[in-house]
CSV table of C-alpha atoms in Angstrom, one decimal:
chain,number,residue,atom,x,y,z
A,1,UNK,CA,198.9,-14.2,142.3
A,2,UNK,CA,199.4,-14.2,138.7
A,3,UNK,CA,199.6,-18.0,138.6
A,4,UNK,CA,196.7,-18.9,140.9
A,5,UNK,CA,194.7,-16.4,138.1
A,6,UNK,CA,196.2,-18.7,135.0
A,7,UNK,CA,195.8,-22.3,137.3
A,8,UNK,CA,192.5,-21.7,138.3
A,9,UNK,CA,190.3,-21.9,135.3
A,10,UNK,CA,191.7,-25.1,134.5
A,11,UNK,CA,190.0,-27.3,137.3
A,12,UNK,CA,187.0,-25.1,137.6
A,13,UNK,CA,186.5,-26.5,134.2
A,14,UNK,CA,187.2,-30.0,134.6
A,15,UNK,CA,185.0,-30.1,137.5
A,16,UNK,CA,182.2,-28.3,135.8
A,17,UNK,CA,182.8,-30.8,132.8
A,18,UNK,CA,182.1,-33.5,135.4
A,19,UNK,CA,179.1,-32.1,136.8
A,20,UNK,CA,177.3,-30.8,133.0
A,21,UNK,CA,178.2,-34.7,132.4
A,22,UNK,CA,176.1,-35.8,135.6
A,23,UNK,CA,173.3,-33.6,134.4
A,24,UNK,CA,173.5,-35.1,131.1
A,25,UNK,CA,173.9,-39.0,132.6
A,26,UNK,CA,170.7,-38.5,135.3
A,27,UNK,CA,168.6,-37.0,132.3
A,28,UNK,CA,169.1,-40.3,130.1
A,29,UNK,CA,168.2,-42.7,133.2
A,30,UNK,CA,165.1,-41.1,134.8
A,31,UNK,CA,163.5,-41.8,131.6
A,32,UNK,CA,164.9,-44.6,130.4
A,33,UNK,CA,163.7,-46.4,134.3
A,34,UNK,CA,159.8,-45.6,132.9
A,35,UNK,CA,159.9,-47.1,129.2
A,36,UNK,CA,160.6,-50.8,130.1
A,37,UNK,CA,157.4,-50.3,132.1
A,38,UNK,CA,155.0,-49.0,129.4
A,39,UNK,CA,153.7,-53.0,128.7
A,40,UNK,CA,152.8,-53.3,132.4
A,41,UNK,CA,151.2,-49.5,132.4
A,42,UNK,CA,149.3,-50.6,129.0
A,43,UNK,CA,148.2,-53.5,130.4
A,44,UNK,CA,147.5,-52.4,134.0
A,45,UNK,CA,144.8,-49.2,132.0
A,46,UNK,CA,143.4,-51.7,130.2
A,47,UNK,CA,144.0,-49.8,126.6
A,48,UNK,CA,144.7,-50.3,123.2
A,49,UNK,CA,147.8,-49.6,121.2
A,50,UNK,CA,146.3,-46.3,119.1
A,51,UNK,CA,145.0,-44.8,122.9
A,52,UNK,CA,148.8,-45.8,123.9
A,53,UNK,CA,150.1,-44.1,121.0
A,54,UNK,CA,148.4,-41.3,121.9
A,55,UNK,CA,149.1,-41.3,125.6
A,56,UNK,CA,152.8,-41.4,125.2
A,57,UNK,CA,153.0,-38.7,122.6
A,58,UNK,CA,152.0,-36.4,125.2
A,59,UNK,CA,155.7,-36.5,126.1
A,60,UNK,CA,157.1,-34.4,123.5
A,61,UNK,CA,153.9,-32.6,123.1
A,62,UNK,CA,154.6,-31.3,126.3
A,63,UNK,CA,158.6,-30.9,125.5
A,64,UNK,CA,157.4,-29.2,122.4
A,65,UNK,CA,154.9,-26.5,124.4
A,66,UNK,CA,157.6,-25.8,126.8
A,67,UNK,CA,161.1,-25.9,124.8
A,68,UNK,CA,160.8,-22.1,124.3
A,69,UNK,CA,160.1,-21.3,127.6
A,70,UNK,CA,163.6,-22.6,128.0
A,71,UNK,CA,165.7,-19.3,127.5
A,72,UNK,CA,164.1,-17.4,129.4
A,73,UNK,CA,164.5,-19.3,132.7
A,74,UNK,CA,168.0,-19.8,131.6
A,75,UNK,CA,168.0,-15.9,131.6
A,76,UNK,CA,166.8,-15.3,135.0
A,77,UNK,CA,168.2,-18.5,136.7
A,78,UNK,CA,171.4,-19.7,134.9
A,79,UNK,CA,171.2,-22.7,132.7
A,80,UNK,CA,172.3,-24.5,135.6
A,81,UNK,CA,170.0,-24.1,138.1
A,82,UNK,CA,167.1,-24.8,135.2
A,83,UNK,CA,168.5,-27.9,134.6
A,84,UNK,CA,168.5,-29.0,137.9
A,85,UNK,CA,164.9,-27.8,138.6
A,86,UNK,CA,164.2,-29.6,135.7
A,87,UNK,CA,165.6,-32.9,136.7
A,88,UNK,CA,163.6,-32.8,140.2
A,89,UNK,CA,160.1,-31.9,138.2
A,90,UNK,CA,161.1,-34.7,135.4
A,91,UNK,CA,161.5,-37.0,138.0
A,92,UNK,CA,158.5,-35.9,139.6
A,93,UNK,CA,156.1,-36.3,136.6
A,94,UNK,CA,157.9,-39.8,135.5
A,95,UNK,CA,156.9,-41.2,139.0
A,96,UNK,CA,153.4,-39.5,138.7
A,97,UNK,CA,153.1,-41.1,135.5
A,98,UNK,CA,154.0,-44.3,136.8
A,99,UNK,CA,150.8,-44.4,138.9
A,100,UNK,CA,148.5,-42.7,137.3
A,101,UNK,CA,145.3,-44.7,137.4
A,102,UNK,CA,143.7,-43.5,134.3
A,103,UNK,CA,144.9,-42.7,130.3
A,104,UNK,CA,144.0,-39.4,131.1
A,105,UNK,CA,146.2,-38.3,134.3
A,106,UNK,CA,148.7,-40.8,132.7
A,107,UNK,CA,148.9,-38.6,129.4
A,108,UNK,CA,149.0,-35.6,131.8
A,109,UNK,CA,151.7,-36.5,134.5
A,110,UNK,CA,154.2,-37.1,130.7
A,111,UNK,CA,153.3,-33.9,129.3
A,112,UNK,CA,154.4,-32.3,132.4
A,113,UNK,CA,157.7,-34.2,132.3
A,114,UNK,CA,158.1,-34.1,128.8
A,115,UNK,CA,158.0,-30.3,129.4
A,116,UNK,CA,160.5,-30.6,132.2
A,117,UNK,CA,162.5,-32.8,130.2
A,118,UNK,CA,162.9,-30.0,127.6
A,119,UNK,CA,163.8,-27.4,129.8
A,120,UNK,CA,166.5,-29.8,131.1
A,121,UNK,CA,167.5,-30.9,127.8
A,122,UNK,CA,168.2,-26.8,126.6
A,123,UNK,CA,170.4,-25.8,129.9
A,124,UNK,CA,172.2,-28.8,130.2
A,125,UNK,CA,173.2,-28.3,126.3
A,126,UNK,CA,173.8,-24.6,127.4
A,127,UNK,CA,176.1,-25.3,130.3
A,128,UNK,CA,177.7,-27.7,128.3
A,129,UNK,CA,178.7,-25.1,125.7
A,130,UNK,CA,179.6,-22.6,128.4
A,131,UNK,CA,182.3,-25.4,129.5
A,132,UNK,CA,183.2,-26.2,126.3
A,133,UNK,CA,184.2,-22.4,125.6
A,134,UNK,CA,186.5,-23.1,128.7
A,135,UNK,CA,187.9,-25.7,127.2
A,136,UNK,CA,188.6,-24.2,124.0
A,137,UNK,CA,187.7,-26.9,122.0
A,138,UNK,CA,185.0,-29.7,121.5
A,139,UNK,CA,183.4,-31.7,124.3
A,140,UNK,CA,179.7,-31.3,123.6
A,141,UNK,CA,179.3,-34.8,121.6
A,142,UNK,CA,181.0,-36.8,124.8
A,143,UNK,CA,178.0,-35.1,126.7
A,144,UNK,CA,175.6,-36.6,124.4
A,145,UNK,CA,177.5,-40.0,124.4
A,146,UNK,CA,177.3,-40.4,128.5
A,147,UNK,CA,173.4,-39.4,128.3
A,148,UNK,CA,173.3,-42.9,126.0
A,149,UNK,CA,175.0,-44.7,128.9
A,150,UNK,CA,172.6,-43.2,131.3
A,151,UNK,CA,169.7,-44.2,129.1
A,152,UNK,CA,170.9,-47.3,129.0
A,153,UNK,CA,171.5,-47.6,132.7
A,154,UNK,CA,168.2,-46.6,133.4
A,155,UNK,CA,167.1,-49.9,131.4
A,156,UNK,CA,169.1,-51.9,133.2
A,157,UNK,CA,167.8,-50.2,136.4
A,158,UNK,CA,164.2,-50.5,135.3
A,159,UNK,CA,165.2,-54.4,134.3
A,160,UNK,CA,166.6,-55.3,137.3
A,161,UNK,CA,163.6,-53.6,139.4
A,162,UNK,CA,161.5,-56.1,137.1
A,163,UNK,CA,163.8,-59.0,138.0
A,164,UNK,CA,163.2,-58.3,141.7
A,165,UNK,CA,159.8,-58.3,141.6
A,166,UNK,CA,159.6,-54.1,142.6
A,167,UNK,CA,156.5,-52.9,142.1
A,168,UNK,CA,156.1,-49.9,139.4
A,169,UNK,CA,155.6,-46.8,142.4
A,170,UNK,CA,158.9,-48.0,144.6
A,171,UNK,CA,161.3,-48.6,141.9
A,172,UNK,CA,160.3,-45.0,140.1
A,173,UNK,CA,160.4,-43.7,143.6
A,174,UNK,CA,164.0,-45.1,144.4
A,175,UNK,CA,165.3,-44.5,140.9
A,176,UNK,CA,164.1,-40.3,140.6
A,177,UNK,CA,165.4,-40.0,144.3
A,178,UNK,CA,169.0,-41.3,143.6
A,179,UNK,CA,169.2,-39.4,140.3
A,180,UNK,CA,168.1,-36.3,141.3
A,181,UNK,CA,170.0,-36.3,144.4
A,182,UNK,CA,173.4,-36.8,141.8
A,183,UNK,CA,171.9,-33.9,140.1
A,184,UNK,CA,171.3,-31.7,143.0
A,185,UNK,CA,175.3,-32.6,144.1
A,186,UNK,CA,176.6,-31.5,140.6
A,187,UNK,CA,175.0,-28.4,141.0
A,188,UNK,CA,177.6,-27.0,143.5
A,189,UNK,CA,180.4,-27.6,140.6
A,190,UNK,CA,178.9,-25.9,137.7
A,191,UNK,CA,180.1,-22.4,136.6
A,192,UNK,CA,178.8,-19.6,138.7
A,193,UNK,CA,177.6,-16.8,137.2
A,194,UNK,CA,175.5,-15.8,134.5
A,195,UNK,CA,175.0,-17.4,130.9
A,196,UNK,CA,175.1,-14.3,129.2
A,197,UNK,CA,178.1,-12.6,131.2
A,198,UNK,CA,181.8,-12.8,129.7
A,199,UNK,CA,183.0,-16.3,129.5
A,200,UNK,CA,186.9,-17.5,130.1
A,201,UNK,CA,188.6,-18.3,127.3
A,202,UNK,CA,190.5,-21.8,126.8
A,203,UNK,CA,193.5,-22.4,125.1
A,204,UNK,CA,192.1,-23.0,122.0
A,205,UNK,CA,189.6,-19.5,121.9
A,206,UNK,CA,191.5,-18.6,118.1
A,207,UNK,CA,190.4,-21.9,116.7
A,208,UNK,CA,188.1,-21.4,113.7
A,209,UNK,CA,184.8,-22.9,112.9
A,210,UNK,CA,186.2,-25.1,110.2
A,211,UNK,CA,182.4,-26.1,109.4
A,212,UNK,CA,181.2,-22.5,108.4
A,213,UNK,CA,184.6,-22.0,106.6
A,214,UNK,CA,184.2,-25.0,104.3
A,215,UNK,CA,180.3,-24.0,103.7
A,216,UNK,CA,181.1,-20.4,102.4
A,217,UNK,CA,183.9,-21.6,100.7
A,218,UNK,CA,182.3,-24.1,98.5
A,219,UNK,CA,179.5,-21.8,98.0
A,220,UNK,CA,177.6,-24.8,97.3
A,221,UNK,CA,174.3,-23.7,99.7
A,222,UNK,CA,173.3,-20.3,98.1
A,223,UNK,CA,170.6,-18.1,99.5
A,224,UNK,CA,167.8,-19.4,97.7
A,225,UNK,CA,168.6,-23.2,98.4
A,226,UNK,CA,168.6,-22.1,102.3
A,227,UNK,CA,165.5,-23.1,102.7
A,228,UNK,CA,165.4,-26.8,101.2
A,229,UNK,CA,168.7,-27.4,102.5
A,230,UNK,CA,167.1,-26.4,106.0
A,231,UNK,CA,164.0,-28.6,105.5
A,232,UNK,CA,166.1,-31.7,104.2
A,233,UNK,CA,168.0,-31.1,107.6
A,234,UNK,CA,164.7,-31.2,110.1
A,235,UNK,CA,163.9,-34.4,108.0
A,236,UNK,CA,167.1,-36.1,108.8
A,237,UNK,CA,167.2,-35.1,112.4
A,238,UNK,CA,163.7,-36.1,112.6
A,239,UNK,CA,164.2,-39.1,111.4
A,240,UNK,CA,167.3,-39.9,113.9
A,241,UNK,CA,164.8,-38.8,116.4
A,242,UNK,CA,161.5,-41.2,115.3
A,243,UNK,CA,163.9,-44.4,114.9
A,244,UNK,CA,164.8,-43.6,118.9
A,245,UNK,CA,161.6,-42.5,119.5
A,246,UNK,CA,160.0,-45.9,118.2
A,247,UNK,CA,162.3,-48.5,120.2
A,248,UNK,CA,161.4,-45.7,123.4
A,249,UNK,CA,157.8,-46.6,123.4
A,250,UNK,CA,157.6,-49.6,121.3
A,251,UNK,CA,160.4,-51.8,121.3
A,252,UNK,CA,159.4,-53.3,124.7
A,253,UNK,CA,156.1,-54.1,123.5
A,254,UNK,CA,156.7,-55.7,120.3
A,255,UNK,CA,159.2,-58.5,122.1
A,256,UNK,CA,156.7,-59.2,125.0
A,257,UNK,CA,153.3,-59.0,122.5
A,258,UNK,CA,155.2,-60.4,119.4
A,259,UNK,CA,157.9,-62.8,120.0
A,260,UNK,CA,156.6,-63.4,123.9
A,261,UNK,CA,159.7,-62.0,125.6
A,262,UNK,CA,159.5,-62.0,129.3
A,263,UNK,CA,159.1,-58.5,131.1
A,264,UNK,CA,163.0,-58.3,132.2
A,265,UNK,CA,164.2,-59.3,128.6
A,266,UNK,CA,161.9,-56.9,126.7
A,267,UNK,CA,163.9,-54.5,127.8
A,268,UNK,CA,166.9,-55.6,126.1
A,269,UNK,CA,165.6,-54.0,122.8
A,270,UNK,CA,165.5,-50.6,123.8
A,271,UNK,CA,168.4,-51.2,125.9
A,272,UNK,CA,170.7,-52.7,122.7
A,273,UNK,CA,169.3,-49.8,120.9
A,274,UNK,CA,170.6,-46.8,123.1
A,275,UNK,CA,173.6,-49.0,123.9
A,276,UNK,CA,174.7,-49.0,120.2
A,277,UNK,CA,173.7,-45.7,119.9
A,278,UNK,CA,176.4,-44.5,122.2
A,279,UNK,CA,179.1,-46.8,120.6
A,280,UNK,CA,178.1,-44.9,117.7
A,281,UNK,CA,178.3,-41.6,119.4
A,282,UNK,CA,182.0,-42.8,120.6
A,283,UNK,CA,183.4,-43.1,117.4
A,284,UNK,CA,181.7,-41.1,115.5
A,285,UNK,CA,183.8,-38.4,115.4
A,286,UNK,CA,186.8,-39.8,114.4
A,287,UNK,CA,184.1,-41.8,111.7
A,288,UNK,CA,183.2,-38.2,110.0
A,289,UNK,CA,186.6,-36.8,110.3
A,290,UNK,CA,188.1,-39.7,107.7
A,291,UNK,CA,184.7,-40.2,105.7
A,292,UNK,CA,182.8,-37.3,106.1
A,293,UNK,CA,179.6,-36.6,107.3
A,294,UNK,CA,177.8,-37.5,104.5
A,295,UNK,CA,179.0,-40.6,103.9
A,296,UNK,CA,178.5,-41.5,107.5
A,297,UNK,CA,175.1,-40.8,107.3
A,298,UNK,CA,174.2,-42.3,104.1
A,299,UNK,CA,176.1,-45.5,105.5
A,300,UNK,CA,174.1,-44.8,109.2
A,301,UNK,CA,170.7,-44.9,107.0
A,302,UNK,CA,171.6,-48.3,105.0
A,303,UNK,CA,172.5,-49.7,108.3
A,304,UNK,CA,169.6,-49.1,109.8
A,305,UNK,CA,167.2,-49.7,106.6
A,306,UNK,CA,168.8,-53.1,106.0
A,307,UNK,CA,169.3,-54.1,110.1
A,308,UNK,CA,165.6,-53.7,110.9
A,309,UNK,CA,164.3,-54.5,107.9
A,310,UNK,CA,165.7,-57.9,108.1
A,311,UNK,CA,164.7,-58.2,111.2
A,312,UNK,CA,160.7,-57.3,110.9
A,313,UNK,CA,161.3,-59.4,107.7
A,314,UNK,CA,162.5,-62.7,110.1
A,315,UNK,CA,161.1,-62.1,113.4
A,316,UNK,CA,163.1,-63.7,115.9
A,317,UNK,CA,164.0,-62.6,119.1
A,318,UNK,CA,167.8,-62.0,118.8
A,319,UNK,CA,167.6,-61.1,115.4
A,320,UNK,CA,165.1,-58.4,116.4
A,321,UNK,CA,167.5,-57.4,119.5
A,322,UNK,CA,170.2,-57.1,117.1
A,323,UNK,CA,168.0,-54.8,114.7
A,324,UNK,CA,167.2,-52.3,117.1
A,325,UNK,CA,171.2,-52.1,118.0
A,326,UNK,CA,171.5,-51.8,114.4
A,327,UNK,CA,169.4,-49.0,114.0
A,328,UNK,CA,170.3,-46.9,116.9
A,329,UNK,CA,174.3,-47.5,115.9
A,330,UNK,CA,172.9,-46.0,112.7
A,331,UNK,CA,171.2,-43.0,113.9
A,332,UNK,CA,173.9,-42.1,116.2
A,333,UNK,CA,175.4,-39.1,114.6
A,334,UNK,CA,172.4,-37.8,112.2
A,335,UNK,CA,171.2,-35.4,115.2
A,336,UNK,CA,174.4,-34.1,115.8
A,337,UNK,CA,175.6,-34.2,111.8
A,338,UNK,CA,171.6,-31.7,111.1
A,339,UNK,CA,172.5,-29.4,113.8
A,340,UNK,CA,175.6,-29.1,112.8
A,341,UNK,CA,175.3,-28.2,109.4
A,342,UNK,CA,172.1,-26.0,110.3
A,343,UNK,CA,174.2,-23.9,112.5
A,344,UNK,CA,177.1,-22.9,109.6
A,345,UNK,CA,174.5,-22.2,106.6
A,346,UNK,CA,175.0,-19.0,105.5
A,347,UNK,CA,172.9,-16.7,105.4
A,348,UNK,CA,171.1,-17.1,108.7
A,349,UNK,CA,171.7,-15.1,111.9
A,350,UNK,CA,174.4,-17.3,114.2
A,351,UNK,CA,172.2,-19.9,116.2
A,352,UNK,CA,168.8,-19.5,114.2
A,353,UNK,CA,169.4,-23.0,111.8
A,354,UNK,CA,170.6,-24.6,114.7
A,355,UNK,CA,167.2,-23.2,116.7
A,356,UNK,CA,164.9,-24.8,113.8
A,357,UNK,CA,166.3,-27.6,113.5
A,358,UNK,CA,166.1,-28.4,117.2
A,359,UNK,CA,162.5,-27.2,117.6
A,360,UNK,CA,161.2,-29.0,114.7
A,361,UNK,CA,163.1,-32.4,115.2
A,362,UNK,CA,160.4,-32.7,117.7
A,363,UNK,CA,158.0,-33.3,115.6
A,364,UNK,CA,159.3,-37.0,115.5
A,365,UNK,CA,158.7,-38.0,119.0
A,366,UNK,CA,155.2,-36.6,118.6
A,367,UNK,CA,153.9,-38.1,115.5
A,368,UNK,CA,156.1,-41.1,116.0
A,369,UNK,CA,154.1,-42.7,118.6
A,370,UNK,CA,150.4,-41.9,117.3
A,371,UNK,CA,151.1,-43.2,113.8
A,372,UNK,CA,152.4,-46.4,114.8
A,373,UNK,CA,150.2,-46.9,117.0
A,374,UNK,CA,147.5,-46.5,114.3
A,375,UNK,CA,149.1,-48.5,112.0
A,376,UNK,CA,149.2,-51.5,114.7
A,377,UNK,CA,145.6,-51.5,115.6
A,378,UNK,CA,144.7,-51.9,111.7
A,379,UNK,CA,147.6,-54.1,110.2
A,380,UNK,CA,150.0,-55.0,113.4
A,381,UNK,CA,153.0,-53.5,115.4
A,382,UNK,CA,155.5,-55.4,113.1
A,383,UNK,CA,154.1,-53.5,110.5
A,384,UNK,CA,153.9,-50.3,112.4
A,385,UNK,CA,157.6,-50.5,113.0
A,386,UNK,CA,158.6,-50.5,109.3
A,387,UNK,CA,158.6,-46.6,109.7
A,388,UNK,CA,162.6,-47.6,111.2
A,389,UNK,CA,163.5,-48.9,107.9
A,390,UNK,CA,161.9,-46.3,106.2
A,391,UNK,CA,163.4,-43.5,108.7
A,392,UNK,CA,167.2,-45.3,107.0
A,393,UNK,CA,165.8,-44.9,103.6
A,394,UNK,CA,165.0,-41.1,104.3
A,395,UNK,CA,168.5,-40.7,105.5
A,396,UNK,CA,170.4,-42.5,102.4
A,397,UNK,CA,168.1,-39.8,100.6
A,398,UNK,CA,168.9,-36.6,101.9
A,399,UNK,CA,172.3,-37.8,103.4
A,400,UNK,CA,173.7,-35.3,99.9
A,401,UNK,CA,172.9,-31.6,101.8
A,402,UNK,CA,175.6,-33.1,104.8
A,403,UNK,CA,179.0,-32.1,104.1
A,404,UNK,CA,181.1,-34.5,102.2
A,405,UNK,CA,184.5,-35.7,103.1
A,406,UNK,CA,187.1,-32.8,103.0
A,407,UNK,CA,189.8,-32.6,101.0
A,408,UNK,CA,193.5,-33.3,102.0
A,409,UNK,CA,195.7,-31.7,99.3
């Protein structure tokens, strides 16, 4: 009796690690299966690229009106449930989306999934940290780095569909079905119970937050700098988030309007950009443990200043492949690094920087899209796309509120 009570928390977590990991994989394809499209859905509505801008930024507008919706559902529901709901009505709005015959139900059928989407994106994170409390220690970053490799299958999904010769309604059709059938089929492995109720405890429950020790200790972030140090965090995060957010709704575009990249290998540049980004998710860890985060970021931002600005600088069609990998191997760890360092500044009740930061961070998948899309009706998308380069600079900039590289005495 005693030992079935010690053995059995052990696979329940392993197997609810599995399935949060799932969740997280299905949410980074069913996406990523609708952006290679978004040259053939321009073209197809007959628009221009500031009416595109537009258009897509209903996506997070809609992620943005719903995100605080979030915690209550999770309330009533469990956070697993909501992210499975959330998966099937994602998947639902992407494939309206996909169809939609004017700008107007098209901007609609992505707010609705971009709302979806941020429901899913909040319990999926909040089952994750329910597991990782299980575990006693961290696995929420190898989450993050398996939603890069289903963003980047759902590329190679949306790719391949393009190779065959699929039209746009069947291969959003197959793609949501499969994925949120894998979602559904996780759901019976998750943790039971409540998200609020009394959690298990792993066998590292004692460990301390080394982050929030090192904060207070330095002292270095008093009360009154709370604020800027909060703000200069939003602007890094945001910044992680507009340099993903421009090869998701541009990076196709540019290559097949630009350079004159077929359909099928227009999709490599958003592909090599999530694909990098989850290299740099891999590593990254073991990246801030010997440098610190702060010189990982400031290093993240050169990289991705330098990569892409080269590459706008020489347009060629590897070089501008290899640009976007640059940039999103750059980017990798700044939304982790801001949320982070939000979350231990003193002074703030436990989860509120971690809340703003998250929230606000938003803000660059909604202005992203517009603003580039203004700038490439009056000067060109090349030129829209500087704001990647100038996303790195931002970085290198504010990279000095991050936490610099401990000490080993």
């Amino acid at each position: 009796m005693t030992v079935d009570t010690e053995t059995r928390p052990l696979p329940a977590a392993r197997h609810a690690r599995a399935a949060v990991a799932v969740l997280f994989f299905t949410n980074g394809a069913l996406f990523a299966n609708l952006l290679p499209r978004y040259p053939q859905i321009k073209e197809d509505l007959a628009i221009g690229n500031g009416a595109y801008g537009l258009a897509v930024a209903a996506f997070p507008a809609g992620a943005i009106t719903a995100g605080l919706a979030a915690g209550l559902l999770i309330r009533r529901m469990g956070s697993a449930r909501v992210a499975v709901l959330g998966t099937l009505l994602t998947g639902a709005g992407i494939l309206a989306a996909g169809l939609a015959p004017s700008v107007a139900l098209f901007a609609t059928a992505l707010f609705l999934a971009g709302a979806m989407d941020a429901l899913t994106d909040v319990a999926q994170n909040a089952h994750g940290l329910r597991v990782q409390r299980l575990y006693g220690r961290s696995i929420l970053n190898s989450f993050h780095a398996v939603w890069s490799i289903g963003a980047v299958t759902g590329g190679l999904m949306a790719a391949g569909a393009m190779s065959l010769g699929l039209s746009l309604g069947v291969h959003l059709a197959v793609s949501a079905a499969v994925l949120v059938a894998a979602a559904v089929a996780a759901l019976r492995f998750c943790l039971p119970g409540p998200d609020n109720g009394p959690e298990e405890t792993g066998p590292e429950e004692t460990r301390k937050e080394t982050g929030r020790e090192r904060l207070t200790a330095e002292g270095a972030r008093g009360t009154s700098r709370v604020g800027a140090v909060l703000a200069a965090l939003v602007l890094i995060a945001t910044a992680g988030t507009l340099v993903e957010d421009a090869g998701n709704s541009w990076a196709a575009l540019y290559l097949s309007d630009a350079l004159h990249a077929s359909a099928a290998l227009a999709a490599s540049g958003f592909i090599a950009l999530v694909g990098a980004q989850f290299i740099g998710r891999l590593i990254g860890d073991r990246l801030v443990d010997r440098f610190g985060q702060r010189a990982v970021a400031r290093a993240g931002g050169l990289i991705t200043a330098v990569g892409m600005g080269l590459a706008l600088a020489v347009p060629t069609l590897p070089g501008t492949i290899l640009g976007f990998a640059l940039a999103g191997f750059g980017v990798a760890t700044l939304v982790p690094a801001a949320m982070h360092e939000a979350d231990a500044l003193p002074g703030l009740k436990p989860g509120s920087g971690l809340t703003i930061v998250s929230w606000l961070m938003r803000l660059g998948f909604l202005l992203s899209p517009p603003i580039v899309g203004q700038v490439a009706d009056a000067a060109g998308l090349r030129t829209g796309l500087l704001v990647i380069p100038a996303a790195g600079v931002l970085v290198v900039l504010l990279a000095g509120v991050l936490q610099a590289r401990p000490r080993r005495d």
